Short mmCIF file of C-alpha atoms in Angstrom, two decimals:
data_model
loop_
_atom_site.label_atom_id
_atom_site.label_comp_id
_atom_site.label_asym_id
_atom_site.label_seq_id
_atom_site.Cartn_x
_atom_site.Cartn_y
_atom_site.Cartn_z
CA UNK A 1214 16.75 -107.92 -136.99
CA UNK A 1215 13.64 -106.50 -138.55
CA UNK A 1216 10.41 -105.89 -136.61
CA UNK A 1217 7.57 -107.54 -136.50
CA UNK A 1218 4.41 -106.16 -137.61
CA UNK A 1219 2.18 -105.08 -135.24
CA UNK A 1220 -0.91 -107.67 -134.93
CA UNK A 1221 -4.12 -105.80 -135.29
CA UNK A 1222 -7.48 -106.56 -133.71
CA UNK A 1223 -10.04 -107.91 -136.53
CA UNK A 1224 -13.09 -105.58 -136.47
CA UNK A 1225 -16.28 -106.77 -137.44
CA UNK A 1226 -18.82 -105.20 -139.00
CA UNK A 1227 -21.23 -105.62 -136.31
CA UNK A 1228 -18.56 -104.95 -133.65
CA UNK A 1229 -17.90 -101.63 -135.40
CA UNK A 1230 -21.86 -100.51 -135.56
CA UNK A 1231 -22.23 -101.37 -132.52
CA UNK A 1232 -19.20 -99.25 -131.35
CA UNK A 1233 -19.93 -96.62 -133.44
CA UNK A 1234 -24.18 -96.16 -131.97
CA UNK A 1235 -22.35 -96.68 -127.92
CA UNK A 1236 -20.61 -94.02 -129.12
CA UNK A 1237 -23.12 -91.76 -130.17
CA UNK A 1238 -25.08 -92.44 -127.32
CA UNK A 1239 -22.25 -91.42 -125.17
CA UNK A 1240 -22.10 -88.27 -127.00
CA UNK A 1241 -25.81 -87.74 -126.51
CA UNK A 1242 -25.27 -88.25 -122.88
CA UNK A 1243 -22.57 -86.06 -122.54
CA UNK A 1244 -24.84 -83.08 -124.11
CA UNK A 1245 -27.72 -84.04 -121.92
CA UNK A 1246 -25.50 -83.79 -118.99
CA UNK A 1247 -23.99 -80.59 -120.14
CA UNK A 1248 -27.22 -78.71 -120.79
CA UNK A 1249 -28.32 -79.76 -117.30
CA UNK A 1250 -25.49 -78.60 -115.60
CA UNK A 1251 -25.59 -75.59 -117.72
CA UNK A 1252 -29.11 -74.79 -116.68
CA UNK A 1253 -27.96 -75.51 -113.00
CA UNK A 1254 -25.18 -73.04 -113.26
CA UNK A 1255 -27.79 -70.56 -114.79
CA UNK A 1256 -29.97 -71.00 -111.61
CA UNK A 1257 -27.04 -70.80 -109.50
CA UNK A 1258 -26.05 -67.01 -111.28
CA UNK A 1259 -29.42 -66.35 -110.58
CA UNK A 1260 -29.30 -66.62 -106.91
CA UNK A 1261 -25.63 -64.96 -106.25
CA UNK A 1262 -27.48 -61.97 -108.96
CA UNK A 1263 -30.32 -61.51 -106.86
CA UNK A 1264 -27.89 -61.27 -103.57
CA UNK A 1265 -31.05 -62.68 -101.59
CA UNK A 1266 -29.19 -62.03 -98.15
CA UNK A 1267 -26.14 -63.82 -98.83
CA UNK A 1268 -23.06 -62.46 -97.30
CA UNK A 1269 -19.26 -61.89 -99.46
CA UNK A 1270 -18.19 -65.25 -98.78
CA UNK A 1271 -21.24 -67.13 -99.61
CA UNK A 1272 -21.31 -65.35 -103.24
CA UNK A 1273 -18.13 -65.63 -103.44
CA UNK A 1274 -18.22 -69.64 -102.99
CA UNK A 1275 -21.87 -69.42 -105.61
CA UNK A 1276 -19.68 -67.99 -108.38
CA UNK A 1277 -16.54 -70.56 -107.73
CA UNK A 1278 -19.67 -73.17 -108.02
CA UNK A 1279 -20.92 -71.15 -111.15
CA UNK A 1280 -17.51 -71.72 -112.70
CA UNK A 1281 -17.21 -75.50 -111.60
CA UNK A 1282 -20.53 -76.19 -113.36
CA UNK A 1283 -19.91 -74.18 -116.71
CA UNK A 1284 -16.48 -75.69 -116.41
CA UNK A 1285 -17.49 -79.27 -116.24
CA UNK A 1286 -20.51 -78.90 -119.39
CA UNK A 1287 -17.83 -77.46 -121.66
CA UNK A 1288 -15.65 -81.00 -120.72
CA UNK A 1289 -18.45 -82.83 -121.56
CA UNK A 1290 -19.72 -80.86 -124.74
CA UNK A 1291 -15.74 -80.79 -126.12
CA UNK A 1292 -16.10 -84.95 -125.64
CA UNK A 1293 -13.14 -84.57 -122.84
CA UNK A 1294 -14.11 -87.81 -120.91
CA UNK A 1295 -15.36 -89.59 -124.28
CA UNK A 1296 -12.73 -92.49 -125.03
CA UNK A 1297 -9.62 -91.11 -126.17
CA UNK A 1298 -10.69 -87.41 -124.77
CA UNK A 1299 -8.07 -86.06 -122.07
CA UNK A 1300 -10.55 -86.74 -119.03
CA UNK A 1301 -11.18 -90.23 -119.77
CA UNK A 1302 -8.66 -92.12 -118.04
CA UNK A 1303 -7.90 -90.02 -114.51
CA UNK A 1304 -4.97 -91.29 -112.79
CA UNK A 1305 -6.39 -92.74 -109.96
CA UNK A 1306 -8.36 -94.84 -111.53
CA UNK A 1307 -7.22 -98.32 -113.15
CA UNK A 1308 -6.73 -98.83 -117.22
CA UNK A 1309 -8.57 -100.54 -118.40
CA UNK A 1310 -8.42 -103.92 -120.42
#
């Protein structure tokens, strides 16, 4: 038995602009977001650089934080949790549609 063609969605030219600009403002947000945390993980370097009385295990936990924050622009700047990206979709959380 041969198989069927897939159906595929009709897309509109106003559904597809109006993807295509969520999109980019996604990808704007994502950048703002990553430059923010960037700049927070900048002050954070700061304070574990300066040592300002903190003992081992309080710099210790700073730089793990450092990390976290540089870790989580990059994600954001690669477009990891942008639709499609490897972050989207975590497994706790339901699919959607």
């Amino acid at each position: 038995m041969p198989q069927q063609p897939v159906p595929q969605p009709r897309i509109h030219d106003g559904d597809l602009r109006r993807d295509l600009s969520a999109s980019r403002l996604l990808v704007q947000n994502h950048g703002m977001i990553a430059a923010y945390l960037d700049d927070w993980a900048d002050r954070v370097r700061g304070e574990v650089s300066h040592g300002r009385g903190l003992g081992t295990l309080d710099q210790e936990y700073l730089i793990g934080y450092q990390r976290a924050l540089t870790d989580l622009a990059s994600h954001l700047r690669e477009g990891d949790a942008l639709p499609g990206g490897p972050l989207y979709r975590h497994p706790r959380m339901p699919a959607s549609g």
